[in-house]
């Protein structure tokens, strides 16, 4: 049995068939009739449609066809919802090699090539930020884990005690400052770190939902008066809901004056550093102590591929310090291995880690930077097209002019009462998603419920966006007549 499942010729046959299947699927999505973005099936029916007994015998290629048919099509030009990019085919193929090799990467000898690649890729990202040669970074599985890694370093650096060794209960409670537009992972991380709800201190935002630097001093004073020891400020670059960039220069000035750690959540928006046209949005980012940058958002990498970058390399080595003699030489590490890039497990949550560096290194080595820059600038241009279409339509309302590729708006026909608008957005969005014509999401802000689009696909056309507004309008009109759209 084992020789059969590891048969090299069967692997060759199945691999060729799978690549042909994906190439045909690729071509169809790029054609004039790409089909639905999502062939909607209710969860109970989806669950029951898949076999629950694993006795074997399923034809491999047919199984792959079913997975394709039942999955959302991120590559579809009308997928304009969540912040997931269409992966570069080159990166996807490199990922296949990475899965085949399965090099764990906690230590150098378990991932020699990918460890060297990770060093080069993270150094390249640090250079794009504007960090000097004292900086370093690691790759990890997603922005949430990246933010947690960075904030652990912030705690170790700015807490008034050794947070790794000493119990927190014996010291003043810690806190971080951020706007209420911070990613939900920040509140989750604060609780994981033991800060509690009161340890995530909200800073007021302006009319564009950007953190107000002039409100930092008062917020810090209030937190200290409440007995909290504030260690860090988190700045959005950009926020998930609205795509708004916090002003980094004045925030960095404040952090420097108050000896606070500055963490920039650039999961979505740090990629603007690759565009001369848009990198001004990140002015001052080189002053951050840590940065999270998701490469699976604007840089066309398979999920998950996240960089955590530190302005000072020793910060990442101080984050974790524990004994694991079956992996690492010596007993304890509180920064004494600073500069040793070979033992990645000393700086990450993961011990066994996917070969994430293989994806981005391959894409850069084969294609260079130009495709990334082109994709970024094209998707932002399409977002501006959508904003222009919304502003020109009397029955739609734009929240704020977009800075990047995220657009929030709502359907606001003359016949709808103000009290009905939130529910109306939910209903028409639900109709569009279930119809399969487009995929978009929604968000709730102080002024109400909004439809939200993130233009992630550089092959999305203006006509796709015109079609979206038409479909939304038709759904709304049918609801007005009391019909089921």
Coordinates of C-alpha atoms in Angstrom, one line a residue:
X1 CA 0.0 0.0 0.0
X2 CA 2.7 2.6 0.9
X3 CA 4.7 2.0 -2.3
X4 CA 1.5 2.7 -4.2
X5 CA 0.7 6.1 -2.6
X6 CA 4.3 7.2 -3.0
X7 CA 4.6 6.0 -6.6
X8 CA 6.6 8.6 -8.6
X9 CA 4.8 7.9 -11.9
X10 CA 1.4 8.3 -10.2
X11 CA 2.6 11.6 -8.9
X12 CA 3.8 12.7 -12.3
X13 CA 0.4 11.7 -13.9
X14 CA -1.7 13.4 -11.2
X15 CA 0.5 16.5 -11.2
X16 CA 0.2 17.0 -14.9
X17 CA -3.6 16.6 -14.8
X18 CA -3.9 19.0 -11.9
X19 CA -1.8 21.7 -13.7
X20 CA -3.8 21.3 -16.8
X21 CA -7.0 21.6 -14.8
X22 CA -5.7 24.8 -13.1
X23 CA -4.5 26.3 -16.3
X24 CA -7.9 25.7 -17.9
X25 CA -9.6 27.3 -14.9
X26 CA -7.1 30.2 -15.0
X27 CA -7.9 30.8 -18.7
X28 CA -11.7 30.7 -18.1
X29 CA -11.5 33.2 -15.3
X30 CA -9.5 35.5 -17.5
X31 CA -12.0 35.1 -20.4
X32 CA -15.2 36.9 -21.3
X33 CA -17.4 34.4 -19.5
X34 CA -15.7 33.6 -16.2
X35 CA -18.8 32.2 -14.5
X36 CA -19.9 33.0 -10.9
X37 CA -17.5 34.4 -8.2
X38 CA -19.1 32.0 -5.7
X39 CA -21.6 29.3 -6.6
X40 CA -23.6 29.8 -3.4
X41 CA -24.6 26.7 -1.4
X42 CA -26.0 26.9 2.1
X43 CA -23.7 25.5 4.8
X44 CA -25.9 22.4 5.6
X45 CA -26.1 21.4 2.0
X46 CA -22.4 22.0 1.5
X47 CA -21.5 19.8 4.5
X48 CA -23.8 16.9 3.3
X49 CA -22.5 17.1 -0.2
X50 CA -19.0 16.0 0.8
X51 CA -18.2 12.4 1.8
X52 CA -17.8 11.9 5.5
X53 CA -16.4 8.3 5.3
X54 CA -12.7 8.0 4.4
X55 CA -12.5 4.6 3.0
X56 CA -10.5 5.7 0.0
X57 CA -11.1 5.2 -3.7
X58 CA -12.0 8.8 -4.6
X59 CA -10.7 9.8 -8.1
X60 CA -8.0 12.4 -7.5
X61 CA -8.8 14.6 -10.5
X62 CA -12.6 14.6 -9.9
X63 CA -12.0 15.6 -6.3
X64 CA -9.9 18.5 -7.4
X65 CA -12.6 19.6 -9.9
X66 CA -15.1 19.6 -7.0
X67 CA -12.9 21.7 -4.8
X68 CA -12.6 24.2 -7.6
X69 CA -16.3 24.3 -8.2
X70 CA -17.2 24.7 -4.5
X71 CA -14.7 27.3 -3.6
X72 CA -14.8 31.1 -3.9
X73 CA -12.9 32.3 -6.9
X74 CA -10.4 34.8 -5.5
X75 CA -9.0 35.2 -9.0
X76 CA -12.3 36.3 -10.5
X77 CA -12.3 40.0 -11.7
X78 CA -15.5 40.6 -9.7
X79 CA -14.1 39.3 -6.4
X80 CA -13.8 42.7 -4.7
X81 CA -14.4 41.8 -1.1
X82 CA -11.8 40.6 1.4
X83 CA -8.2 41.6 1.2
X84 CA -6.8 38.5 -0.4
X85 CA -4.8 38.8 -3.6
X86 CA -4.8 36.5 -6.6
X87 CA -1.5 34.6 -6.1
X88 CA 1.1 34.8 -8.8
X89 CA 1.2 31.5 -10.7
X90 CA 5.0 31.5 -10.1
X91 CA 4.5 31.8 -6.4
X92 CA 1.9 29.1 -6.4
X93 CA 4.2 26.7 -8.2
X94 CA 7.0 27.5 -5.8
X95 CA 4.6 26.7 -3.0
X96 CA 4.0 23.3 -4.5
X97 CA 7.8 22.7 -4.2
X98 CA 7.7 24.0 -0.7
X99 CA 5.0 21.5 0.3
X100 CA 6.9 18.7 -1.4
X101 CA 10.1 19.5 0.4
X102 CA 8.4 20.3 3.8
X103 CA 11.5 21.9 5.3
X104 CA 10.5 22.9 8.9
X105 CA 12.8 25.9 9.2
X106 CA 13.0 26.2 13.0
X107 CA 16.8 25.7 12.7
X108 CA 19.1 26.2 9.7
X109 CA 19.7 22.5 9.0
X110 CA 15.9 22.0 8.6
X111 CA 15.6 24.7 5.9
X112 CA 19.0 25.8 4.6
X113 CA 17.9 27.3 1.3
X114 CA 14.6 28.8 2.6
X115 CA 16.4 30.3 5.7
X116 CA 18.9 32.1 3.4
X117 CA 15.9 33.2 1.2
X118 CA 14.1 34.5 4.3
X119 CA 17.1 36.6 5.3
X120 CA 17.4 38.1 1.9
X121 CA 13.7 38.8 1.5
X122 CA 13.3 40.4 4.9
X123 CA 16.4 42.5 4.4
X124 CA 14.9 43.7 1.1
X125 CA 11.6 44.6 2.9
X126 CA 13.6 46.5 5.6
X127 CA 15.4 48.4 2.9
X128 CA 12.0 49.4 1.3
X129 CA 10.9 50.7 4.7
X130 CA 14.0 52.8 5.0
X131 CA 15.5 51.0 8.0
X132 CA 19.3 50.9 8.3
X133 CA 21.5 47.8 8.5
X134 CA 20.6 47.3 12.2
X135 CA 17.1 46.1 11.2
X136 CA 15.9 42.6 10.6
X137 CA 12.8 40.6 10.2
X138 CA 11.1 37.2 10.0
X139 CA 8.2 35.7 8.1
X140 CA 5.2 34.3 10.0
X141 CA 1.7 32.9 9.3
X142 CA -0.5 36.0 9.1
X143 CA -1.0 39.5 10.4
X144 CA -2.6 38.4 13.7
X145 CA 0.4 36.3 14.6
X146 CA 2.7 39.1 13.3
X147 CA 1.0 41.7 15.5
X148 CA 1.3 39.4 18.5
X149 CA 5.0 38.8 17.8
X150 CA 5.7 42.5 17.5
X151 CA 3.7 43.4 20.7
X152 CA 5.5 40.7 22.7
X153 CA 8.7 42.5 21.7
X154 CA 7.2 45.8 22.7
X155 CA 6.2 44.4 26.1
X156 CA 9.7 43.0 26.7
X157 CA 11.3 46.3 25.7
X158 CA 9.0 48.8 27.4
X159 CA 7.5 47.1 30.4
X160 CA 9.0 48.2 33.7
X161 CA 10.0 44.6 34.5
X162 CA 11.1 41.5 32.8
X163 CA 7.8 40.4 31.3
X164 CA 9.2 37.0 30.2
X165 CA 10.4 36.1 33.7
X166 CA 8.3 37.9 36.3
X167 CA 4.6 37.5 37.0
X168 CA 2.5 40.4 35.7
X169 CA 0.3 40.4 38.8
X170 CA 3.1 41.9 40.9
X171 CA 3.4 45.0 38.6
X172 CA 1.1 47.8 37.3
X173 CA -1.2 46.7 34.5
X174 CA 0.1 47.4 31.0
X175 CA -1.7 49.1 28.1
X176 CA -1.4 50.1 24.5
X177 CA -2.9 53.1 22.7
X178 CA -4.6 52.7 19.3
X179 CA -7.7 54.0 17.5
X180 CA -11.0 52.1 17.4
X181 CA -10.2 51.4 13.7
X182 CA -7.3 49.1 14.7
X183 CA -7.7 45.5 13.4
X184 CA -9.7 43.3 15.7
X185 CA -6.6 41.2 16.4
X186 CA -5.2 44.1 18.5
X187 CA -8.0 43.7 21.1
X188 CA -7.6 39.9 21.0
X189 CA -3.8 40.2 21.4
X190 CA -4.2 42.6 24.4
X191 CA -6.3 40.0 26.1
X192 CA -3.9 37.2 25.3
X193 CA -1.1 39.3 26.8
X194 CA -3.2 39.9 30.0
X195 CA -3.9 43.6 29.5
X196 CA -7.7 43.0 29.6
X197 CA -10.3 45.2 28.0
X198 CA -9.1 48.3 29.8
X199 CA -5.6 47.7 28.4
X200 CA -6.6 48.6 24.9
X201 CA -7.0 52.4 25.2
X202 CA -8.8 54.1 22.3
X203 CA -7.5 57.3 20.8
X204 CA -10.1 59.6 19.0
X205 CA -10.1 59.6 15.2
X206 CA -10.8 62.4 12.7
X207 CA -13.5 62.6 10.0
X208 CA -11.4 60.2 7.8
X209 CA -11.2 57.6 10.7
X210 CA -7.4 58.4 11.2
X211 CA -5.9 58.5 14.7
X212 CA -5.6 62.1 15.9
X213 CA -2.1 62.8 17.1
X214 CA -3.3 65.8 19.1
X215 CA -5.4 63.4 21.2
X216 CA -2.5 61.2 22.2
X217 CA -1.3 63.2 25.1
X218 CA -4.7 63.4 26.8
X219 CA -5.3 59.7 26.2
X220 CA -2.0 58.8 27.7
X221 CA -2.6 60.9 30.7
X222 CA -6.0 59.3 31.3
X223 CA -4.5 55.9 31.0
X224 CA -1.8 56.7 33.5
X225 CA -4.3 58.3 35.9
X226 CA -6.2 55.0 35.8
X227 CA -3.0 53.2 37.0
X228 CA -2.0 51.8 33.6
X229 CA 1.6 51.6 32.4
X230 CA 1.4 52.4 28.6
X231 CA 4.1 50.6 26.6
X232 CA 3.1 51.3 22.9
X233 CA 1.1 53.1 20.3
X234 CA -0.3 51.1 17.3
X235 CA -0.7 53.1 14.1
X236 CA -2.8 51.9 11.1
X237 CA -1.2 51.9 7.7
X238 CA -3.9 51.4 6.6
X239 CA -7.0 50.6 8.5
X240 CA -8.9 47.5 7.4
X241 CA -12.4 49.0 7.4
X242 CA -11.8 52.3 5.5
X243 CA -8.2 52.1 4.1
X244 CA -7.2 55.2 6.0
X245 CA -3.6 55.9 7.0
X246 CA -2.8 57.3 10.4
X247 CA -0.2 60.2 10.3
X248 CA 3.0 58.4 11.2
X249 CA 5.4 61.4 11.6
X250 CA 3.5 63.1 14.5
X251 CA 2.8 59.8 16.1
X252 CA 6.5 58.9 16.0
X253 CA 7.3 62.3 17.5
X254 CA 5.0 61.5 20.4
X255 CA 6.3 58.0 20.9
X256 CA 9.9 59.3 21.0
X257 CA 9.1 62.0 23.5
X258 CA 7.2 59.5 25.8
X259 CA 9.6 56.5 25.3
X260 CA 6.7 54.4 23.8
X261 CA 7.1 51.6 21.3
X262 CA 5.7 52.5 17.9
X263 CA 4.1 49.6 16.1
X264 CA 2.8 50.1 12.5
X265 CA 0.2 47.7 11.4
X266 CA 1.0 47.9 7.7
X267 CA -0.6 44.5 6.9
X268 CA -2.5 45.9 3.9
X269 CA -0.9 49.2 3.2
X270 CA 2.9 48.8 3.6
X271 CA 3.1 47.6 0.1
X272 CA 2.6 51.2 -1.1
X273 CA 6.3 51.5 -0.4
X274 CA 6.9 49.9 -3.7
X275 CA 5.1 52.7 -5.6
X276 CA 6.7 56.1 -6.0
X277 CA 3.2 57.4 -6.6
X278 CA 1.8 56.3 -3.3
X279 CA 4.7 55.8 -0.8
X280 CA 4.0 59.3 0.6
X281 CA 1.1 57.7 2.5
X282 CA 3.8 56.0 4.7
X283 CA 6.0 59.0 5.4
X284 CA 7.6 58.4 8.8
X285 CA 7.3 54.6 8.8
X286 CA 11.1 54.2 9.0
X287 CA 10.8 55.5 12.6
X288 CA 8.6 52.6 13.7
X289 CA 10.0 50.1 16.2
X290 CA 8.1 47.3 14.5
X291 CA 6.0 46.8 11.3
X292 CA 3.7 44.0 10.1
X293 CA 3.5 43.6 6.3
X294 CA 1.2 41.0 4.7
X295 CA 2.6 39.9 1.4
X296 CA -0.6 37.9 0.7
X297 CA -2.6 41.1 0.4
X298 CA -1.1 43.6 -2.1
X299 CA 1.9 41.5 -3.2
X300 CA 0.2 38.6 -4.8
X301 CA 1.5 35.9 -2.5
X302 CA -0.4 32.8 -1.4
X303 CA -1.9 33.1 2.1
X304 CA -0.4 33.2 4.6
X305 CA 2.8 35.2 4.1
X306 CA 3.5 37.9 6.6
X307 CA 6.7 39.8 7.4
X308 CA 7.4 41.2 10.9
X309 CA 10.1 43.8 10.7
X310 CA 12.1 45.3 13.6
X311 CA 14.1 48.6 13.3
X312 CA 16.6 47.1 15.8
X313 CA 17.4 43.4 15.3
X314 CA 17.9 42.7 19.0
X315 CA 14.2 43.4 19.6
X316 CA 13.2 40.3 17.8
X317 CA 15.7 38.1 19.7
X318 CA 14.5 39.4 23.1
X319 CA 10.8 38.5 22.3
X320 CA 11.2 34.8 23.2
X321 CA 13.8 33.3 25.6
X322 CA 13.5 29.7 26.6
X323 CA 15.4 26.5 26.8
X324 CA 15.1 24.0 24.0
X325 CA 18.4 22.1 23.9
X326 CA 17.1 19.6 21.4
X327 CA 16.9 22.5 18.9
X328 CA 19.2 25.3 19.9
X329 CA 22.8 25.3 21.2
X330 CA 23.2 26.6 24.7
X331 CA 20.6 27.2 27.3
X332 CA 19.0 30.7 27.2
X333 CA 18.8 33.5 24.8
X334 CA 18.0 37.1 25.8
X335 CA 19.5 38.7 22.7
X336 CA 22.9 37.0 23.0
X337 CA 22.4 35.5 19.5
X338 CA 21.5 38.8 17.9
X339 CA 22.5 38.8 14.2
X340 CA 22.3 35.0 14.0
X341 CA 19.7 34.6 11.2
X342 CA 20.1 30.8 11.0
X343 CA 17.9 29.8 14.0
X344 CA 14.6 31.3 13.0
X345 CA 12.7 29.4 15.7
X346 CA 14.3 31.7 18.3
X347 CA 12.2 34.6 16.9
X348 CA 8.9 33.1 15.8
X349 CA 6.0 31.3 17.4
X350 CA 6.3 28.5 14.9
X351 CA 8.8 25.8 15.3
X352 CA 7.9 23.8 12.2
X353 CA 7.2 26.6 9.7
X354 CA 6.2 26.6 6.1
X355 CA 8.8 27.7 3.5
X356 CA 7.1 31.1 3.1
X357 CA 10.2 32.7 1.8
X358 CA 10.3 30.4 -1.2
X359 CA 7.2 32.1 -2.6
X360 CA 8.3 35.7 -2.5
X361 CA 11.9 35.0 -3.2
X362 CA 11.0 33.1 -6.3
X363 CA 8.6 35.8 -7.5
X364 CA 11.2 38.5 -7.0
X365 CA 14.0 36.5 -8.6
X366 CA 11.9 35.6 -11.6
X367 CA 9.9 38.8 -12.2
X368 CA 11.6 41.6 -10.3
X369 CA 9.6 44.4 -8.6
X370 CA 7.8 45.7 -11.6
X371 CA 4.7 43.4 -11.5
X372 CA 4.1 44.3 -7.8
X373 CA 4.3 48.0 -8.5
X374 CA 2.0 47.7 -11.5
X375 CA -0.6 45.7 -9.6
X376 CA -0.6 48.1 -6.7
X377 CA -1.1 51.2 -8.9
X378 CA -3.7 49.5 -11.1
X379 CA -5.9 48.4 -8.2
X380 CA -5.8 51.8 -6.6
X381 CA -6.8 53.3 -9.9
X382 CA -9.8 50.9 -10.2
X383 CA -10.8 51.9 -6.6
X384 CA -10.8 55.5 -7.7
X385 CA -13.0 54.5 -10.7
X386 CA -15.5 53.0 -8.3
X387 CA -15.4 56.1 -6.1
X388 CA -16.1 58.2 -9.1
X389 CA -19.0 56.0 -10.2
X390 CA -20.5 56.2 -6.7
X391 CA -20.2 59.9 -6.5
X392 CA -21.8 60.3 -9.9
X393 CA -24.8 58.2 -9.0
X394 CA -27.6 60.0 -7.1
X395 CA -28.7 56.8 -5.3
X396 CA -25.3 55.9 -3.9
X397 CA -23.2 57.6 -1.2
X398 CA -19.4 57.5 -0.8
X399 CA -18.1 57.4 2.7
X400 CA -14.7 59.1 2.1
X401 CA -12.5 59.5 -0.9
X402 CA -10.2 56.3 -1.0
X403 CA -6.5 56.6 -0.4
X404 CA -5.8 53.1 -1.6
X405 CA -7.8 50.3 -3.0
X406 CA -10.5 50.1 -0.3
X407 CA -13.9 51.9 -1.0
X408 CA -16.8 52.2 1.4
X409 CA -20.2 53.3 0.1
X410 CA -23.9 52.6 0.5
X411 CA -27.0 52.4 -1.5
X412 CA -29.2 55.4 -0.6
X413 CA -32.3 55.6 -2.8
X414 CA -34.8 58.4 -2.4
X415 CA -37.5 56.0 -1.2
X416 CA -35.6 54.5 1.7
X417 CA -36.0 55.9 5.2
X418 CA -32.9 56.7 7.2
X419 CA -33.8 54.0 9.7
X420 CA -33.9 51.4 6.9
X421 CA -30.5 52.1 5.4
X422 CA -28.4 49.7 7.5
X423 CA -30.8 46.8 6.9
X424 CA -31.0 47.6 3.2
X425 CA -27.2 47.4 2.8
X426 CA -27.2 43.9 4.4
X427 CA -30.1 42.7 2.2
X428 CA -28.7 43.8 -1.1
X429 CA -25.2 42.6 -0.3
X430 CA -26.6 39.2 0.6
X431 CA -28.5 39.1 -2.7
X432 CA -25.4 40.0 -4.7
X433 CA -23.2 37.4 -3.0
X434 CA -25.8 34.6 -3.4
X435 CA -26.3 35.5 -7.0
X436 CA -22.6 34.9 -7.7
X437 CA -22.3 38.0 -9.9
X438 CA -19.9 39.8 -7.6
X439 CA -18.4 39.4 -4.2
X440 CA -18.2 42.3 -1.7
X441 CA -18.3 42.7 2.0
X442 CA -19.6 45.2 4.5
X443 CA -18.5 47.2 7.6
X444 CA -20.2 49.1 10.4
X445 CA -18.9 52.6 11.3
X446 CA -20.3 55.3 13.6
X447 CA -22.4 56.7 10.8
X448 CA -23.9 53.4 9.9
X449 CA -23.6 50.3 7.8
X450 CA -21.6 50.5 4.5
X451 CA -20.8 48.2 1.6
X452 CA -17.1 47.7 1.3
X453 CA -15.0 46.8 -1.7
X454 CA -11.3 46.0 -1.8
X455 CA -10.0 45.9 -5.4
X456 CA -7.4 43.2 -5.2
X457 CA -7.3 42.0 -8.8
X458 CA -5.4 44.2 -11.3
X459 CA -7.6 42.6 -14.0
X460 CA -10.8 44.0 -12.6
X461 CA -12.2 46.4 -15.1
X462 CA -14.2 49.6 -14.8
X463 CA -17.1 47.7 -16.5
X464 CA -17.0 45.1 -13.6
X465 CA -17.6 48.0 -11.2
X466 CA -20.3 49.6 -13.3
X467 CA -22.0 46.2 -13.3
X468 CA -21.8 46.0 -9.5
X469 CA -23.7 49.2 -9.0
X470 CA -26.3 48.1 -11.6
X471 CA -26.8 44.8 -9.7
X472 CA -27.1 46.5 -6.4
X473 CA -29.6 49.0 -7.7
X474 CA -31.7 46.2 -9.3
X475 CA -31.7 44.3 -6.0
X476 CA -32.9 47.4 -4.2
X477 CA -35.6 48.2 -6.6
X478 CA -37.0 44.7 -6.5
X479 CA -37.1 44.9 -2.7
X480 CA -38.9 48.2 -3.0
X481 CA -41.6 46.4 -5.0
X482 CA -41.8 43.7 -2.4
X483 CA -40.3 41.1 -4.6
X484 CA -37.8 38.5 -3.6
X485 CA -34.7 39.4 -5.7

